[in-house]
Coordinates of C-alpha atoms and ligand atoms in Angstrom, one line a residue:
M1 CA -20.8 -16.9 8.6
S2 CA -19.9 -14.6 11.2
R3 CA -16.7 -12.6 11.4
R4 CA -15.0 -13.9 14.0
L5 CA -15.9 -17.3 12.2
V6 CA -14.0 -15.8 9.3
R7 CA -11.3 -14.7 10.7
S8 CA -10.4 -18.0 12.4
R9 CA -10.7 -20.1 9.2
R10 CA -9.0 -23.1 8.8
L11 CA -6.2 -22.5 5.0
P12 CA -4.9 -24.3 2.8
S13 CA -2.5 -21.9 1.8
V14 CA -0.6 -18.8 3.3
I15 CA -2.3 -16.9 0.4
D16 CA -5.4 -16.9 1.7
A17 CA -4.8 -15.4 4.6
I18 CA -4.5 -12.1 2.1
G19 CA -7.5 -9.8 2.4
N20 CA -10.2 -9.5 4.1
T21 CA -8.8 -7.5 7.0
P22 CA -9.8 -5.5 10.0
L23 CA -12.0 -2.3 9.6
L24 CA -11.4 -0.6 13.0
R25 CA -13.1 2.3 14.8
L26 CA -10.5 5.9 15.7
E27 CA -12.1 6.8 18.5
R28 CA -9.6 9.2 20.2
V29 CA -7.6 10.9 18.0
A30 CA -10.4 11.5 15.9
R31 CA -12.7 12.9 18.9
S32 CA -11.8 16.0 17.8
A33 CA -14.6 15.5 15.3
P34 CA -17.8 14.8 17.3
G35 CA -19.9 12.6 15.0
V36 CA -17.9 12.5 12.7
E37 CA -17.1 7.9 12.8
V38 CA -13.4 7.4 11.4
Y39 CA -12.8 3.9 10.2
V40 CA -8.8 2.3 9.4
K41 CA -8.6 -1.0 7.1
L42 CA -5.5 -3.1 8.8
E43 CA -3.6 -3.6 6.5
F44 CA -0.6 -5.0 8.5
A45 CA -2.9 -7.2 9.2
N46 CA -2.4 -9.3 6.0
P47 CA 0.3 -12.4 6.6
G48 CA 3.2 -10.0 4.7
G49 CA 2.4 -7.5 7.4
S50 CA 1.5 -4.7 4.2
V51 CA -1.1 -3.7 1.4
K52 CA 1.2 -5.1 -1.1
D53 CA 0.3 -8.3 -0.4
R54 CA -3.2 -8.1 -2.3
P55 CA -1.5 -6.1 -5.4
A56 CA 1.1 -8.8 -5.4
L57 CA -1.3 -12.2 -5.1
R58 CA -3.9 -10.3 -8.2
I59 CA -0.6 -9.9 -10.1
I60 CA 0.9 -13.4 -10.0
K61 CA -2.7 -15.4 -10.2
D62 CA -3.7 -13.5 -13.6
A63 CA 0.2 -13.8 -15.2
I64 CA -0.2 -17.6 -14.0
A65 CA -3.6 -17.0 -15.6
D66 CA -2.7 -15.9 -19.0
G67 CA 0.6 -17.6 -19.4
R68 CA 2.9 -15.1 -18.8
L69 CA 3.7 -16.5 -15.8
T70 CA 5.4 -19.7 -16.5
E71 CA 6.9 -22.4 -14.1
D72 CA 10.4 -21.7 -16.2
R73 CA 10.3 -18.0 -15.9
I74 CA 11.3 -15.6 -12.8
L75 CA 9.1 -12.9 -11.2
I76 CA 11.4 -10.0 -11.2
D77 CA 11.0 -6.7 -10.8
A78 CA 12.2 -3.5 -8.6
T79 CA 11.7 -2.5 -5.2
S80 CA 13.3 -2.2 -1.7
G81 CA 10.1 -1.8 0.0
N82 CA 6.6 -4.0 0.9
T83 CA 5.8 -5.2 -2.6
G84 CA 9.3 -7.3 -2.4
V85 CA 7.7 -8.9 1.1
A86 CA 4.6 -10.2 -1.0
Y87 CA 6.4 -10.7 -4.2
S88 CA 8.3 -13.3 -2.0
L89 CA 5.7 -14.2 -0.4
V90 CA 3.2 -15.1 -3.0
G91 CA 6.5 -16.8 -5.4
T92 CA 7.5 -19.0 -2.7
A93 CA 3.7 -20.1 -1.4
L94 CA 3.3 -20.4 -4.9
G95 CA 6.6 -22.4 -6.6
Y96 CA 8.0 -19.2 -8.6
R97 CA 11.2 -17.5 -8.3
V98 CA 11.3 -14.4 -7.5
Q99 CA 14.1 -11.6 -8.4
L100 CA 14.3 -7.9 -6.7
V101 CA 16.5 -5.2 -8.1
M102 CA 17.0 -3.3 -5.7
P103 CA 19.8 0.3 -4.9
A104 CA 22.6 -1.5 -3.2
N105 CA 22.0 1.5 -0.2
V106 CA 19.2 0.1 1.2
T107 CA 19.4 -1.3 5.0
K108 CA 20.2 -5.0 5.8
A109 CA 16.5 -5.8 7.2
R110 CA 15.5 -4.8 4.0
K111 CA 17.8 -7.5 2.4
D112 CA 17.4 -10.1 4.9
I113 CA 14.0 -10.0 4.7
T114 CA 13.5 -10.9 1.2
Q115 CA 15.9 -13.2 0.9
A116 CA 14.8 -15.3 3.8
F117 CA 12.1 -16.2 1.7
G118 CA 14.4 -17.6 -0.8
T119 CA 14.7 -14.0 -2.8
E120 CA 17.4 -12.9 -5.2
L121 CA 18.4 -9.8 -5.1
V122 CA 20.4 -7.8 -7.9
Y123 CA 21.8 -4.4 -6.6
S124 CA 22.0 -1.2 -8.6
D125 CA 23.9 1.8 -8.5
P126 CA 23.4 3.6 -5.1
M127 CA 23.5 7.4 -6.8
E128 CA 21.1 6.7 -9.6
G129 CA 18.2 5.5 -6.8
S130 CA 14.9 3.5 -7.8
D131 CA 15.5 4.5 -11.5
G132 CA 18.5 3.1 -11.1
A133 CA 16.7 -0.2 -10.4
I134 CA 14.0 0.1 -13.0
K135 CA 17.1 0.4 -15.7
I136 CA 18.7 -2.4 -15.0
V137 CA 15.4 -4.7 -14.8
Q138 CA 14.1 -3.2 -18.0
K139 CA 17.9 -4.5 -19.1
L140 CA 17.8 -7.9 -17.8
V141 CA 14.6 -8.6 -19.4
A142 CA 15.7 -7.2 -23.3
E143 CA 18.4 -9.7 -22.9
E144 CA 16.4 -12.4 -22.0
P145 CA 12.8 -12.2 -22.3
D146 CA 11.8 -15.5 -21.7
R147 CA 13.2 -15.9 -18.8
Y148 CA 11.5 -13.0 -17.0
F149 CA 8.6 -12.0 -16.0
Y150 CA 8.4 -8.2 -15.0
A151 CA 5.7 -7.8 -13.1
D152 CA 6.0 -3.9 -13.0
Q153 CA 3.5 -3.1 -10.2
Y154 CA 3.3 0.3 -11.7
S155 CA 1.6 -0.6 -14.9
N156 CA 0.4 -3.4 -14.0
P157 CA -4.2 -3.4 -14.2
S158 CA -3.4 -6.0 -12.1
N159 CA -2.5 -4.0 -9.5
P160 CA -5.6 -1.0 -9.1
L161 CA -8.0 -4.7 -10.0
A162 CA -7.3 -6.5 -6.7
H163 CA -8.9 -2.7 -4.8
Y164 CA -11.3 -3.2 -6.4
H165 CA -11.9 -6.6 -6.5
G166 CA -10.7 -7.0 -2.6
T167 CA -10.1 -3.8 -0.1
G168 CA -13.1 -1.7 -1.9
V169 CA -15.5 -4.6 -2.0
E170 CA -15.1 -4.9 1.7
I171 CA -15.6 -2.2 3.4
L172 CA -18.8 -2.1 1.7
D173 CA -19.1 -4.9 3.3
A174 CA -18.1 -4.0 6.8
L175 CA -19.7 -1.0 6.6
G176 CA -22.6 -0.7 3.4
D177 CA -24.8 2.5 3.3
R178 CA -23.4 4.2 6.0
I179 CA -19.8 5.3 4.1
T180 CA -19.7 8.6 3.0
H181 CA -15.6 8.8 2.6
F182 CA -12.8 7.2 1.4
V183 CA -9.3 8.2 1.7
A184 CA -5.6 7.2 1.0
G185 CA -2.0 7.8 -0.4
L186 CA -0.6 7.8 -3.6
G187 CA 2.1 5.2 -4.2
T188 CA 1.4 3.1 -7.4
S189 CA -2.0 4.5 -7.0
G190 CA -2.8 1.1 -6.9
T191 CA -5.2 1.5 -3.5
V192 CA -7.3 4.9 -4.3
M193 CA -8.0 3.9 -8.3
G194 CA -9.2 0.4 -8.2
T195 CA -10.5 1.3 -4.5
T196 CA -11.8 4.7 -5.5
R197 CA -13.3 2.6 -8.4
R198 CA -15.4 0.2 -6.6
L199 CA -16.7 2.4 -4.1
H200 CA -17.9 5.4 -7.2
E201 CA -20.6 2.2 -8.6
H202 CA -21.8 2.4 -4.7
T203 CA -25.4 3.6 -5.2
R204 CA -24.5 5.6 -2.4
P205 CA -21.9 8.9 -3.4
V206 CA -19.0 8.2 -1.2
H207 CA -15.8 11.0 -2.1
C208 CA -12.5 9.4 -2.6
V209 CA -10.0 11.5 -1.9
A210 CA -5.7 11.1 -2.7
V211 CA -3.1 11.9 -0.1
E212 CA 0.3 12.7 -1.8
P213 CA 3.8 14.9 0.5
A214 CA 3.4 17.7 0.0
E215 CA 6.6 18.1 -0.7
A216 CA 8.9 17.3 -3.3
L217 CA 11.8 15.5 -1.1
H218 CA 9.6 14.3 2.5
G219 CA 10.3 11.6 4.4
L220 CA 6.2 9.8 3.7
E221 CA 7.6 6.1 2.5
G222 CA 5.4 4.7 -0.2
L223 CA 3.5 7.6 -1.3
K224 CA 4.7 9.3 -4.3
H225 CA 5.0 13.9 -5.2
M226 CA 3.7 13.0 -8.8
E227 CA 4.5 16.1 -10.2
S228 CA 8.1 15.4 -9.5
S229 CA 8.3 11.6 -9.8
I230 CA 7.5 10.0 -12.0
V231 CA 3.9 9.2 -12.8
P232 CA 2.4 5.3 -12.8
A233 CA 0.9 4.4 -15.8
I234 CA -2.0 3.2 -13.6
F235 CA -2.2 6.2 -12.6
D236 CA -5.4 8.9 -13.7
P237 CA -5.8 11.9 -12.1
S238 CA -9.8 12.5 -13.2
V239 CA -10.3 9.4 -10.4
P240 CA -10.6 11.2 -7.1
D241 CA -12.6 14.1 -6.1
E242 CA -10.1 15.5 -4.1
I243 CA -6.1 15.6 -3.4
L244 CA -5.0 16.6 -0.1
R245 CA -1.4 17.2 1.0
V246 CA 0.1 15.9 3.7
G247 CA 3.5 17.3 5.8
T248 CA 6.1 14.4 6.5
E249 CA 5.9 15.6 9.8
D250 CA 2.0 15.3 10.0
G251 CA 2.1 11.9 8.9
W252 CA 4.5 10.6 11.4
D253 CA 3.7 13.1 14.3
M254 CA 0.2 11.0 14.0
A255 CA 1.9 8.0 13.6
D256 CA 3.5 8.3 16.7
R257 CA -0.1 9.9 18.1
V258 CA -2.0 6.6 17.1
A259 CA 1.4 4.6 18.5
A260 CA 0.0 6.1 22.4
E261 CA -3.1 7.0 22.0
E262 CA -4.6 3.9 20.3
G263 CA -2.2 0.9 20.9
L264 CA -1.5 1.1 16.8
H265 CA 1.9 1.3 15.7
V266 CA 2.0 1.5 12.2
G267 CA 4.1 3.5 9.5
H268 CA 4.9 7.3 8.7
S269 CA 2.4 6.6 4.9
T270 CA -0.7 5.5 7.5
G271 CA 0.2 8.5 9.7
A272 CA -0.6 10.4 6.7
N273 CA -3.5 8.6 5.8
I274 CA -5.3 8.8 8.8
F275 CA -3.7 13.2 9.7
A276 CA -5.8 13.7 6.1
A277 CA -8.8 11.5 7.7
V278 CA -9.6 13.2 10.8
Q279 CA -8.4 17.0 8.9
L280 CA -11.6 15.8 5.9
A281 CA -14.2 14.2 9.9
E282 CA -13.0 17.8 11.5
R283 CA -14.6 19.7 8.4
L284 CA -17.1 17.9 8.1
S285 CA -17.7 18.2 11.7
Q286 CA -17.2 21.9 11.6
E287 CA -20.2 21.9 9.0
G288 CA -22.6 20.2 10.9
R289 CA -22.5 17.0 8.5
G290 CA -22.1 13.9 10.0
G291 CA -20.6 11.3 8.5
C292 CA -17.8 7.8 7.7
V293 CA -14.5 8.4 7.0
V294 CA -12.6 5.1 6.3
T295 CA -8.7 5.3 5.3
V296 CA -6.5 2.4 5.2
A297 CA -2.8 1.3 7.9
C298 CA -0.8 0.8 4.9
D299 CA 1.7 -1.2 7.4
R300 CA 3.2 -1.3 10.9
G301 CA 5.7 1.1 12.5
D302 CA 8.8 -2.2 13.1
R303 CA 9.3 -1.4 9.5
Y304 CA 11.2 1.6 9.4
F305 CA 13.6 1.3 12.9
A306 CA 16.2 2.0 10.5
P307 CA 16.2 4.3 9.2
M308 CA 15.9 5.8 12.9
K309 CA 13.9 8.6 14.0
W310 CA 16.9 11.5 14.0
E311 CA 16.8 10.2 10.7
R312 CA 13.0 11.9 10.2
R313 CA 14.8 14.3 6.4
Y314 CA 15.1 11.0 5.2
T315 CA 14.7 11.0 1.5
W316 CA 13.0 7.7 0.0
Ligands
PLP401 C1 3.7 2.0 3.3 C2 3.6 1.8 1.9 N1 2.5 3.0 1.9 C3 1.1 3.4 0.5 C4 1.7 2.3 -0.4 C5 0.6 3.4 -1.2 O1 0.1 2.2 -1.9 P1 -0.5 2.1 -3.6 O2 0.9 1.7 -4.3 O3 -1.1 1.5 -3.8 O4 -0.3 3.2 -3.9 C6 2.8 1.8 -0.4 C7 3.0 1.4 -2.1 O5 4.3 0.7 -1.5 C8 3.5 1.2 0.7 O6 4.2 0.3 0.7

């Protein structure tokens, strides 16, 4: 089946629109690296608008398959971001209730998107950040273990598996032996862990680079500065071949550049991914090696209209 037909197929459920995202060549922002191709996988084309639709679907399907999630249980997790939207979308489509715990001070937009799906929100102490939200989930689950399925994206192996069986396979399907490098940011680390494991199994070597914020206090939402964070259980530092650190300003500026030059309005973690991919491409070009670098567009820029740009130093 041609790629055109794959994109225009008829679907029985919204969950069948998850995955098979397009791969776009970046011509303009990568022109500083002649001889090297740079591609970005457009994960914002998933129906929930982000890369997190993949792990949410796999987490829910795997839990249904082995009986951890049943119709009388509520899926619960601590998230105010893209994963919350993804759980809400997949949960609704498959007929399961979703409850999210988030700090009371998250933006109205974030509360509104998830509530639009019928998701119940529980608010935690804004002074305790995301750790406070996690503590409340753990307390609720401990009090009524039979009532909940705790999805726990940071520890759930279904998260990287979604990328092992999805993102990695799709990249190889699109590019085959052409791909030489893969670059993606570390949040839960699911994207890097799963995709890298699949690309490392390819018959030709693929050098896989993890992107981390350069500073502990950063404005690259979705990414984690591992040294100063609670390290996700699914993160294995021996999996990526290299770690590149990207500053908040560089990520934000690249997000502005790809909007202005490529017509692609992306979030700041995507700006950081593309900044690192272009830096790597320039290195290869200067060494006269050529290559094909693939990175990921995690979500769209309109998810960040609040807080506004003047809050660039906001810490997530
Ligand atoms: C905007 C954004 N970028 C990057 C990531 C990181 O992806 P992963 O959790 O697979 O490491 C996330 C994950 O929450 C995200 O929401």
